[in-house]
Tab-separated table of C-alpha atoms in Angstrom:
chain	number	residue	atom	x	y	z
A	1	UNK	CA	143.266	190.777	157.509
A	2	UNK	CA	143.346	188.516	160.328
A	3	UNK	CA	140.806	190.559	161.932
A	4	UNK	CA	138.384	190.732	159.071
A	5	UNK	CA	138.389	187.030	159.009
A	6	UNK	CA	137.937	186.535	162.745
A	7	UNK	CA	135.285	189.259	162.327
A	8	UNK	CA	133.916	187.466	159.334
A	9	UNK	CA	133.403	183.976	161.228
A	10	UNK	CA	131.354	184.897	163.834
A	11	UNK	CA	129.080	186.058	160.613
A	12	UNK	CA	129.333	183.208	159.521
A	13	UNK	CA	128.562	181.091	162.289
A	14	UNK	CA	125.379	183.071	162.833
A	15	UNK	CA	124.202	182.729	159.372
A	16	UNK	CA	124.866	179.358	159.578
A	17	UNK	CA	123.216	178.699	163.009
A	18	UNK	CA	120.263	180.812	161.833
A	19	UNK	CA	120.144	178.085	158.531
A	20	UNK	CA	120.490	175.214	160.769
A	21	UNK	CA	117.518	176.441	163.110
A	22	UNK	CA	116.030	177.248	160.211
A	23	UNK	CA	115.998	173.263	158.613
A	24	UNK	CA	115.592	171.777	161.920
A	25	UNK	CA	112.035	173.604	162.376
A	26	UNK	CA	111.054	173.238	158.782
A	27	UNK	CA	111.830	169.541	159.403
A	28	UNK	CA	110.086	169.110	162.396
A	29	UNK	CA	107.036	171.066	161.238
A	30	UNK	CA	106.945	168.685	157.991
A	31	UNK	CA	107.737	165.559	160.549
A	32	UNK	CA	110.674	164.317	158.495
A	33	UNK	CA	113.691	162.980	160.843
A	34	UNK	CA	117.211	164.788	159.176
A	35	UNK	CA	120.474	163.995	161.017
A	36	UNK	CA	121.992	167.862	161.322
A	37	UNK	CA	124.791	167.283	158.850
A	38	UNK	CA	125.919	171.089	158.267
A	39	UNK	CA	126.054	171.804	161.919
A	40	UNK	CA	128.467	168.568	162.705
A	41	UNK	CA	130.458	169.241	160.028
A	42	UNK	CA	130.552	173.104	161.178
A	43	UNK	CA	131.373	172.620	164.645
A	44	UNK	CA	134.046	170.188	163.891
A	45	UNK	CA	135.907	172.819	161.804
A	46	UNK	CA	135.349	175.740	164.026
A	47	UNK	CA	134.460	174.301	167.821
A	48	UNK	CA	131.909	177.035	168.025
A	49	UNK	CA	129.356	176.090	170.311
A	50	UNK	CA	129.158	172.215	168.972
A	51	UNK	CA	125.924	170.180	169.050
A	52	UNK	CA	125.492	167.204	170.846
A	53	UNK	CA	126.371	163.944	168.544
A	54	UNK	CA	123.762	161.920	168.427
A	55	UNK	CA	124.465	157.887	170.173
A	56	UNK	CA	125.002	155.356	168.698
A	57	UNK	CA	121.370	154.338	169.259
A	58	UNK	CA	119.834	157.471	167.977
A	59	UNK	CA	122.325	156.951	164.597
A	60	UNK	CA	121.201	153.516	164.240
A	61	UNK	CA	117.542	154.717	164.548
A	62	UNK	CA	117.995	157.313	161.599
A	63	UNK	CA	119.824	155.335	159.705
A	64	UNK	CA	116.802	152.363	159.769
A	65	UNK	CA	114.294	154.600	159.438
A	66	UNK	CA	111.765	154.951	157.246
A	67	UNK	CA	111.096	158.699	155.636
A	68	UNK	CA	107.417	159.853	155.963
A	69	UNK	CA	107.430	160.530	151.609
A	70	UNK	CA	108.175	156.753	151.530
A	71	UNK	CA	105.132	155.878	153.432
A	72	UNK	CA	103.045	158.724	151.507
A	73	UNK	CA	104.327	157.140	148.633
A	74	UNK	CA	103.139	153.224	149.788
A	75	UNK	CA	99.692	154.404	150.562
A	76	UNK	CA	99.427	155.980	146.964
A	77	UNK	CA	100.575	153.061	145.118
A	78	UNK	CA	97.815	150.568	147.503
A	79	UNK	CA	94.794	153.064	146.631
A	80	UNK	CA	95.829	152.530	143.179
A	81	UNK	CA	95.870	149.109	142.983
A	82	UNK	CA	92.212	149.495	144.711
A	83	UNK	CA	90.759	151.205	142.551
A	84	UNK	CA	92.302	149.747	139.947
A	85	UNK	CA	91.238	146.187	141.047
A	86	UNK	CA	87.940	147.747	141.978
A	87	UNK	CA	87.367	149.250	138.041
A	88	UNK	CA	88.538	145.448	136.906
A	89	UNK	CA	86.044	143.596	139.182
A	90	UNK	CA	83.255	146.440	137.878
A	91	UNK	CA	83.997	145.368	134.055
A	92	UNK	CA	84.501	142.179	134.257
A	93	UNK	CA	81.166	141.895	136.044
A	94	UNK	CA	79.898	144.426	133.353
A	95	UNK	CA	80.710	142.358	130.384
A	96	UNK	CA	80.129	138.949	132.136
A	97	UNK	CA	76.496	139.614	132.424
A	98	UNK	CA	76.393	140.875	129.232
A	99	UNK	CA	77.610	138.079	127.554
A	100	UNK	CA	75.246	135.974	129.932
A	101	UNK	CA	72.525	138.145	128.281
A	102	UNK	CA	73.945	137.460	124.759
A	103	UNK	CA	73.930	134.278	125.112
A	104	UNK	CA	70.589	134.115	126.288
A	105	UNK	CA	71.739	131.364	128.476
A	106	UNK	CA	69.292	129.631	129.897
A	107	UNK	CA	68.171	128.709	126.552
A	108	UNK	CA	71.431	127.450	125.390
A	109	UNK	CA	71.400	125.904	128.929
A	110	UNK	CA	68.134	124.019	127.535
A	111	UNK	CA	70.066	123.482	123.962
A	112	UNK	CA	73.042	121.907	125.842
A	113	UNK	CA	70.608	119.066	127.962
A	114	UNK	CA	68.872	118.274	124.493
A	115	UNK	CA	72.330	117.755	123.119
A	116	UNK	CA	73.325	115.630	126.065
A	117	UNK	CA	70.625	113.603	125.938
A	118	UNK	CA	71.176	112.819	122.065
A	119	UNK	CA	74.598	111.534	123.472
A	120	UNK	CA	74.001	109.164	126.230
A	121	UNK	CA	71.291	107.774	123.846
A	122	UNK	CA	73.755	107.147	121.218
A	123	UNK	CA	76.288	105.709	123.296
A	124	UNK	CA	75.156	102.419	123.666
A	125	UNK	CA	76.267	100.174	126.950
A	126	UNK	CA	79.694	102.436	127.894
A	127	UNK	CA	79.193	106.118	128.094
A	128	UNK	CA	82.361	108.502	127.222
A	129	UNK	CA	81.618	110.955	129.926
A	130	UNK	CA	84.998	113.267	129.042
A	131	UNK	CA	83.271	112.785	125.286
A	132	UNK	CA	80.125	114.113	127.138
A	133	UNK	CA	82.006	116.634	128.693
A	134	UNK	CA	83.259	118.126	125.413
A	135	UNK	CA	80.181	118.025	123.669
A	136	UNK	CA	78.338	119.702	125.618
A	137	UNK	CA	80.975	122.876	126.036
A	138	UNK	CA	81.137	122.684	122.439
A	139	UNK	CA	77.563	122.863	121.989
A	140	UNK	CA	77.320	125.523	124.552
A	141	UNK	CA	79.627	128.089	122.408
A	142	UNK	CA	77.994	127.285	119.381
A	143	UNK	CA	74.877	128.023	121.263
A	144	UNK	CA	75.769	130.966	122.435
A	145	UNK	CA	77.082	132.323	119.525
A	146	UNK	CA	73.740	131.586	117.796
A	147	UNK	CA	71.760	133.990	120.168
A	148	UNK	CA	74.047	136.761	120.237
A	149	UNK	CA	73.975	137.256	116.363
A	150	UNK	CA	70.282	136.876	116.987
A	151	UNK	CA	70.618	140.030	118.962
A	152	UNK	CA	72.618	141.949	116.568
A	153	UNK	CA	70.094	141.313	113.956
A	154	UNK	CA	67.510	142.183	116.008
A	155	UNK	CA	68.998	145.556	118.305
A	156	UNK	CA	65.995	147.483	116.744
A	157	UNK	CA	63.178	145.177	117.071
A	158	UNK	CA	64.211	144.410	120.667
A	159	UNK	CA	64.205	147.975	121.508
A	160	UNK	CA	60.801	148.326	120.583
A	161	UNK	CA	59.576	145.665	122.593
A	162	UNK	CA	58.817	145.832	126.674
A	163	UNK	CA	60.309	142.380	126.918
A	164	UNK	CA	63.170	142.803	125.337
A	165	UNK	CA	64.172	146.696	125.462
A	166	UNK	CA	66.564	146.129	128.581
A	167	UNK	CA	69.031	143.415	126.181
A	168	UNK	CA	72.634	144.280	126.194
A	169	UNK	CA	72.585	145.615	122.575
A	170	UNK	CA	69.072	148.034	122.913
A	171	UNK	CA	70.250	149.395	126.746
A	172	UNK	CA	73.397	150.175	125.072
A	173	UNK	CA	75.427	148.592	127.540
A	174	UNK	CA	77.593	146.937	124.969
A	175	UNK	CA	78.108	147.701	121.196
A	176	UNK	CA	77.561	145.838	118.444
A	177	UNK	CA	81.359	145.015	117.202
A	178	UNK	CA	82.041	143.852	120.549
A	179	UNK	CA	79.012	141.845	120.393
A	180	UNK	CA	79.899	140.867	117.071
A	181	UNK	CA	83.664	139.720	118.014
A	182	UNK	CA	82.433	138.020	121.101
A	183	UNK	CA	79.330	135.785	118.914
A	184	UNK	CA	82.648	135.249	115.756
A	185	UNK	CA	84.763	133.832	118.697
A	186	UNK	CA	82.564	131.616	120.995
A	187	UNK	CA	80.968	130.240	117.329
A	188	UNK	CA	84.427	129.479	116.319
A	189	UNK	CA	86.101	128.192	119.130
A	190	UNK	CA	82.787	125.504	119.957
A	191	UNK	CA	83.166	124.336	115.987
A	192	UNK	CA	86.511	123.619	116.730
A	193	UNK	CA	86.093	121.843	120.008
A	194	UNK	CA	83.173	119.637	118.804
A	195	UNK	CA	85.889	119.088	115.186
A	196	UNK	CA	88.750	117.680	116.961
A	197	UNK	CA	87.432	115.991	120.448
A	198	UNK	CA	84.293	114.590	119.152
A	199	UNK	CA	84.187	114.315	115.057
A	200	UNK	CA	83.549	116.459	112.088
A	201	UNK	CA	79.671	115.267	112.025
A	202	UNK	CA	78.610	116.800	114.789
A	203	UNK	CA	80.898	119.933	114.129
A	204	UNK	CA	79.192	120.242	110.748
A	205	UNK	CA	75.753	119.700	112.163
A	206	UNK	CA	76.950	122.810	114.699
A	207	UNK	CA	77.832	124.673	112.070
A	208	UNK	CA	74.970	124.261	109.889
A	209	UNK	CA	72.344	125.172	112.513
A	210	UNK	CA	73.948	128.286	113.704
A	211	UNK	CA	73.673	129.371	109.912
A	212	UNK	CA	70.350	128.106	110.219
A	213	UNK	CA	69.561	130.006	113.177
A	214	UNK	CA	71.041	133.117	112.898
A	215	UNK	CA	70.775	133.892	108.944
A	216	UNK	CA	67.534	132.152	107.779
A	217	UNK	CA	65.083	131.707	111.045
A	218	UNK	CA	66.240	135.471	112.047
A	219	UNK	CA	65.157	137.310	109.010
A	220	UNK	CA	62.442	135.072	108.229
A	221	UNK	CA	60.786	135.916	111.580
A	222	UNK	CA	60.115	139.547	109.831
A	223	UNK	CA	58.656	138.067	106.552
A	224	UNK	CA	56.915	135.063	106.961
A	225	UNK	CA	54.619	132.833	109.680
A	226	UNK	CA	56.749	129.617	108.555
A	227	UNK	CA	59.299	130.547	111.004
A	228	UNK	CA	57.817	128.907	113.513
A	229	UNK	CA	58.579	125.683	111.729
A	230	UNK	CA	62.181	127.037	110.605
A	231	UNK	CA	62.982	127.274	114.248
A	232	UNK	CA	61.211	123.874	115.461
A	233	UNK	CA	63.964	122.737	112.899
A	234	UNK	CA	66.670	124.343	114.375
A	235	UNK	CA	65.692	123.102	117.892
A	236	UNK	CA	65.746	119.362	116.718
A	237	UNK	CA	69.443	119.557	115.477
A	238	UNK	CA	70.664	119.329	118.419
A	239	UNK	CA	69.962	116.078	120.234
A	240	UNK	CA	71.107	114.929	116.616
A	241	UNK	CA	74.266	116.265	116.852
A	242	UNK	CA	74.674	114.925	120.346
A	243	UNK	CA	73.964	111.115	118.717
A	244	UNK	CA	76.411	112.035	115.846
A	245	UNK	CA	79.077	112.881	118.545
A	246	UNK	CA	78.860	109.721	120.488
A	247	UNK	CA	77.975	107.175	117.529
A	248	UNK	CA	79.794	108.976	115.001
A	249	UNK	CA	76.760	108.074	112.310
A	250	UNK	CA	72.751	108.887	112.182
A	251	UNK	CA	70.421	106.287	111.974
A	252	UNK	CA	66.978	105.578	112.236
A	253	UNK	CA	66.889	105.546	116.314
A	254	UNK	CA	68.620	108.932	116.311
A	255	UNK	CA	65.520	110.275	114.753
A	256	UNK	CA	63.131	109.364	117.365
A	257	UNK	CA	64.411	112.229	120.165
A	258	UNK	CA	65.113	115.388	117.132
A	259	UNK	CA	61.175	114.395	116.264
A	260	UNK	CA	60.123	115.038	120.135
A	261	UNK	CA	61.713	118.247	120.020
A	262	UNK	CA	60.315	119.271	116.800
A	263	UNK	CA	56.701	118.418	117.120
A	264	UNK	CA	57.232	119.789	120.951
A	265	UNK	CA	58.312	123.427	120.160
A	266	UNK	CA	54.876	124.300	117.927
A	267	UNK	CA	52.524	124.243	120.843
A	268	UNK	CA	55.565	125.870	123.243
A	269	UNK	CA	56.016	128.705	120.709
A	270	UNK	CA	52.098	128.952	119.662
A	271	UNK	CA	51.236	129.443	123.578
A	272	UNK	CA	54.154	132.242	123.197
A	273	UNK	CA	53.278	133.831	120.367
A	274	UNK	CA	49.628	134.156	121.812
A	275	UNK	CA	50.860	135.265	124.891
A	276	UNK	CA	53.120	137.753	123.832
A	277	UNK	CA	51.091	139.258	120.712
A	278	UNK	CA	51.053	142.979	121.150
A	279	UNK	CA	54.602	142.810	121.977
A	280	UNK	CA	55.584	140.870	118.543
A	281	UNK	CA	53.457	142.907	116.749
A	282	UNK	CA	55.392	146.409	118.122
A	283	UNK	CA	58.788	144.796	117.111
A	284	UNK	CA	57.781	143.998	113.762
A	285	UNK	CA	57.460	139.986	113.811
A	286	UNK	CA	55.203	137.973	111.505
A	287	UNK	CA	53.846	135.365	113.794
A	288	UNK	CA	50.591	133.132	112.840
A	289	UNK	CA	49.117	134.511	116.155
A	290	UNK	CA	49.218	137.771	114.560
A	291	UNK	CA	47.030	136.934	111.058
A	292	UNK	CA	44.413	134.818	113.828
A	293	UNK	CA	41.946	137.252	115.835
A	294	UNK	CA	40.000	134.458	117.227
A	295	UNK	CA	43.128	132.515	117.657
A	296	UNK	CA	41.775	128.822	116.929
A	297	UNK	CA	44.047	128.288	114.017
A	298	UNK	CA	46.737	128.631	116.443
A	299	UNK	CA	45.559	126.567	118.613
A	300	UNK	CA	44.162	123.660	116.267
A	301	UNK	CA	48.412	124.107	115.100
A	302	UNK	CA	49.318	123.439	118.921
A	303	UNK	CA	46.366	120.997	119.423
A	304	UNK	CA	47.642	118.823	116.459
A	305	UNK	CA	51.212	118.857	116.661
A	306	UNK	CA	50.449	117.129	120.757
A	307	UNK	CA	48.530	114.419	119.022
A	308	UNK	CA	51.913	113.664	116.807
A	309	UNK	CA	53.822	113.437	119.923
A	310	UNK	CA	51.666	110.283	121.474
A	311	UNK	CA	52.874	107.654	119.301
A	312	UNK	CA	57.133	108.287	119.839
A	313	UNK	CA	56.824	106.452	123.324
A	314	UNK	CA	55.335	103.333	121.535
A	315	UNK	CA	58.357	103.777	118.761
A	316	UNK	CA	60.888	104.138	121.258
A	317	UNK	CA	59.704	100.607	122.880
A	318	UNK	CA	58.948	99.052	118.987
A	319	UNK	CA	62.231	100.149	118.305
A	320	UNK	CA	64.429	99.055	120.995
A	321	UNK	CA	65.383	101.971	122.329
A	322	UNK	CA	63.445	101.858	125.699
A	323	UNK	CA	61.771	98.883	127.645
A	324	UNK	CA	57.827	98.882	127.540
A	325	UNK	CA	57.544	101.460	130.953
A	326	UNK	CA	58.829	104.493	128.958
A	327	UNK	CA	56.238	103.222	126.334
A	328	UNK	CA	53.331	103.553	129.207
A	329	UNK	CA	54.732	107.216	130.645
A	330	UNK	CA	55.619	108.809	127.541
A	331	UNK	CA	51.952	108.325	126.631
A	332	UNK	CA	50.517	109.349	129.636
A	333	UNK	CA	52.730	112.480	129.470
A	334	UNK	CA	51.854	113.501	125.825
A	335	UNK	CA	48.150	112.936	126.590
A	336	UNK	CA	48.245	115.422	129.686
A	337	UNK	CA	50.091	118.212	127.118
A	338	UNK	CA	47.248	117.422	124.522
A	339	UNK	CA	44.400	117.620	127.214
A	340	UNK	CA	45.793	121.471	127.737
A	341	UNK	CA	46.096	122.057	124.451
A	342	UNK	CA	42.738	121.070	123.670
A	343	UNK	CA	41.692	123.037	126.539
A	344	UNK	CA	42.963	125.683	124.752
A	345	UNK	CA	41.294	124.979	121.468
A	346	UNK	CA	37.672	125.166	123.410
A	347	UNK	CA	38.380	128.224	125.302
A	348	UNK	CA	40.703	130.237	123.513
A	349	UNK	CA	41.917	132.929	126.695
A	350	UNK	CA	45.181	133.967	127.907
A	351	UNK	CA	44.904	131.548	131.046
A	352	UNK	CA	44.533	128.417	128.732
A	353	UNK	CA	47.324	129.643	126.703
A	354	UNK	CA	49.465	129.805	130.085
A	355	UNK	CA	48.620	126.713	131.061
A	356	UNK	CA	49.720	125.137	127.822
A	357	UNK	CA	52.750	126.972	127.747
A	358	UNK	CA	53.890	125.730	131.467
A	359	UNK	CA	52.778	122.233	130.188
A	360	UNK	CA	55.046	122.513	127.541
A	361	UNK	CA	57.954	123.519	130.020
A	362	UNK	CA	57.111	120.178	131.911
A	363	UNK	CA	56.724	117.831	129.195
A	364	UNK	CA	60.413	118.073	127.941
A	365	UNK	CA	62.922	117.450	130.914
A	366	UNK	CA	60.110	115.092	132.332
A	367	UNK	CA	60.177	113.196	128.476
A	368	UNK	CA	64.414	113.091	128.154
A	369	UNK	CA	64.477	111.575	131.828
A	370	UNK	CA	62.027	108.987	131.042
A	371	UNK	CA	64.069	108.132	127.709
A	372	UNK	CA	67.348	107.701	129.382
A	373	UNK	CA	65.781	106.171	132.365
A	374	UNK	CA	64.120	103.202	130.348
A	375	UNK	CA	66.911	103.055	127.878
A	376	UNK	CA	68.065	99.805	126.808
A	377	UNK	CA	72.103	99.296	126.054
A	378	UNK	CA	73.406	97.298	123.091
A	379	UNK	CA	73.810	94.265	125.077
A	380	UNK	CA	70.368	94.392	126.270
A	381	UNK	CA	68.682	95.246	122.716
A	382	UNK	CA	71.120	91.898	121.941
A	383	UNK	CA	69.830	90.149	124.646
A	384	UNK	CA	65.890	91.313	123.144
A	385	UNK	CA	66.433	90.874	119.864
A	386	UNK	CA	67.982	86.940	119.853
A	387	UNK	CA	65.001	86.255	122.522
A	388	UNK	CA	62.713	87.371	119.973
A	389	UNK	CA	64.909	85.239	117.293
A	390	UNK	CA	64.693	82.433	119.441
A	391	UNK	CA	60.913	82.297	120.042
A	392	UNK	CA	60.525	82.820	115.763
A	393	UNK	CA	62.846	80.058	115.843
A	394	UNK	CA	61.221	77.656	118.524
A	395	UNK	CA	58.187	78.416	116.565
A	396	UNK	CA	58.873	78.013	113.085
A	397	UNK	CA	60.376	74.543	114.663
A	398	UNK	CA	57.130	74.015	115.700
A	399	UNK	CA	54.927	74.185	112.361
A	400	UNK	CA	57.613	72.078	110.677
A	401	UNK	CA	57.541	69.265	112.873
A	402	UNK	CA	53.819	69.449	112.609
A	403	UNK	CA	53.962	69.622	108.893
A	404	UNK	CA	56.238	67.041	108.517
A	405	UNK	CA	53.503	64.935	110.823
A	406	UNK	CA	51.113	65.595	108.603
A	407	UNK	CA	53.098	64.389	105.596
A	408	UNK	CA	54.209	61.265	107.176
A	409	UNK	CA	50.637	60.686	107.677
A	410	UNK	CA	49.300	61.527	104.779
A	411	UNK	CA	52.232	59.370	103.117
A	412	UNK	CA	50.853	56.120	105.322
A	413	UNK	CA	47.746	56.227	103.905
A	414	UNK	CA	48.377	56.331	100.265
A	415	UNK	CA	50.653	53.279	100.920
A	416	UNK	CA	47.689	51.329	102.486
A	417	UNK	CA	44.928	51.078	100.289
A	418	UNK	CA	41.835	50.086	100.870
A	419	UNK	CA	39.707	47.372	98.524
A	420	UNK	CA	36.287	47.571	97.506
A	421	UNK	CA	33.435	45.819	99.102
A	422	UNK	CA	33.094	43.816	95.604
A	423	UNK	CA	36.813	42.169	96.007
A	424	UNK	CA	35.596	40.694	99.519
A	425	UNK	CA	31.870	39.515	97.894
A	426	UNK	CA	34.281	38.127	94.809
A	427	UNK	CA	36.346	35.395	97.429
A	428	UNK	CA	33.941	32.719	98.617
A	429	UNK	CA	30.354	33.221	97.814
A	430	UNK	CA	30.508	34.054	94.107
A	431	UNK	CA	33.692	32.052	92.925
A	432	UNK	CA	32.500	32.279	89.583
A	433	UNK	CA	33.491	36.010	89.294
A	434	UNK	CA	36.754	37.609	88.553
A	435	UNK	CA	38.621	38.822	91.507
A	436	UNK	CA	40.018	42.256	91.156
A	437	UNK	CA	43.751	42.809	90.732
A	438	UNK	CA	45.375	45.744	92.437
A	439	UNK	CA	48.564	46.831	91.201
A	440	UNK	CA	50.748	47.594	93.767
A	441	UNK	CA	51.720	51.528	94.017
């Protein structure tokens, strides 16, 4: 028995060599680092032909080591979170130019300096610049909101026209819920921000012209010329709103600005809408330029609505708004717009049309500068207006001392009266005759 177990080991001890050669070249060909366990343990037990221990060095080295599937491992997770953050950077980019094509943001851009103009002008003397601030973010949403539902409504129009065909909604880059959520929330969240930092006037005003915009101007733009008019309308709100935000009230000097932008955007849009005819007529758009071959009704409309635009510098100054320079530059300015306008009217061609149209683009920021350049504060309209109170004062002063003159003269006289010649004949040389009494007034 003895022998069959001593027979038995040396088996054993083969096998079990041949398995530890074996691991050791399976390890080394798949460069993983094992300490050679089995064989320790074996020669421990048996003293066959033991393997040298490793040092203490060599142990400390395996035991601080890193396994190769750890690294593999690393290097997975970091290409991962590559890609990953290189799929987030691609969307976010994705949708931010989207909603920067939504929002059609240089236009709301445009809508947002109207609106801060509106604000300094109703501020008086001390400007709320954080009130400014809000405003104007406020305004922005609401804005923005405003053109995206414009897009919604109009995914099949735009796709039929060569300006518009590459828009978020007609490329198909974004769908219309999404467009739909995003135009609900940015419409939302700017009525709220104009409700509670500036006042419910201005939110309401907000409100009202994005319903204006996006549900009456939209669909009328398929039915009826008069859109033009609807959406000079809409494009006046908004200096209002900014005067509503900063004064918390309208009155009649809040008008003056929302009447620049309304008589302003007829000759803009007419120049457009002559420009761009074949294109609004392939999307389906009823635009006067459309219904005038010869085009001088549209540009006796743009021609016209310049000449209502001289007289608002001379209201501005008559009203206290601005000192008498604005009065001098604003009509200057509107006379150069009408001059291309009326350029237009004689010679009715696309390159009159474009010249009008980049008139119009220079007329408005040049016109809002001027108007918050010249602008007078309260204390200075204060300072104006008892000046001008004074000098009715000084002069009213004036004719009553002179009147009262005159009465004090004209009292003398009656007092001294003068006798006939027959009173002094009556004395001396004819004694005989009755002298005249004169009762005594």
């Amino acid at each position: 028995m003895w022998r069959n177990s001593l027979r038995f080991s040396p088996k054993l001890v083969t096998s079990n060599n041949s398995l530890h050669l074996s691991s050791i070249s399976s390890s080394a060909a798949n460069d993983v680092a094992r300490p050679p366990l089995l064989s320790h343990s074996f020669s421990q037990s048996y003293s066959y032909s033991p393997s040298p221990s490793p040092s203490p060095s060599d142990s400390l080295k395996l035991g601080f080591q890193r396994p190769d599937g750890f690294r593999a491992l690393s290097a997975a997770t970091a290409v991962d979170l590559a890609s990953g953050a290189s799929k987030a950077s691609y969307w976010a980019r994705h949708y931010g130019r989207c909603y920067w094509e939504l929002s059609k943001a240089r236009l709301s851009m445009l809508v947002v300096a109207t609106s801060g103009t509106g604000f300094v002008l109703g501020s008086g003397h001390a400007i709320d610049f954080s009130g400014l601030c809000w405003t104007c973010a406020g305004t922005m949403m609401v804005a923005a909101s405003a053109n995206s539902l414009n897009q919604v409504f109009e995914k099949n129009n735009d796709a039929k026209m060569n300006r518009t065909k590459q828009r978020p909604l007609p490329s198909g880059r974004i769908t219309i819920p999404h467009a739909v959520t995003w135009a609900s929330a940015a419409g939302l969240a700017g009525t709220a921000l104009l409700a509670s930092q500036a006042n419910m006037l201005a939110a309401g005003l907000a409100a009202s012209n994005l319903i204006l915009y996006a549900f009456v101007y939209t669909p009328l733009k398929q039915i009826h010329p008069v859109n033009t008019w609807v959406g000079a309308v809409v494009g006046a709100i908004p200096p209002l709103l900014g005067w509503a935000a900063a004064a918390g009230q309208v009155s009649l000097n809040a008008m003056l600005l929302p009447a620049a932008l309304y008589f302003w955007q007829i000759p803009h849009f007419m120049a457009l809408a002559y420009l761009c005819r074949n294109d609004y007529a392939a999307g389906g758009f009823r635009m006067l330029s459309l219904a005038d071959a010869s085009g001088q009704k549209t540009a006796l409309v743009a021609l016209r609505n310049c000449v209502y635009l001289i007289p608002l510098g001379f209201l501005a100054y008559d009203w206290g708004m601005t000192s008498g320079w604005f009065c001098l530059e604003s009509t200057l300015l509107t006379l150069a717009i009408t001059a291309t306008a009326f350029s237009f009217h004689q010679d009715r061609t696309t390159h009159k049309a474009r010249k009008m149209f980049h008139a119009s683009l220079l007329y408005l920021p040049v016109f809002m500068s001027g108007i918050m350049f010249h602008r007078l504060s309260d204390n200075q309209q204060c300072l104006t207006e008892e000046n001008s109170e004074s000098s009715v004062e000084l002069s009213l002063s004036s004719q009553d001392r002179n009147v009262n003159s005159k009465n004090k003269l004209r009292n003398s006289t009656d007092r001294t009266q003068v006798r006939p010649p027959v009173s002094y004949a009556s004395v001396a040389p004819f004694p005989f005759l009755p002298v005249p009494s004169y009762v005594s007034s």
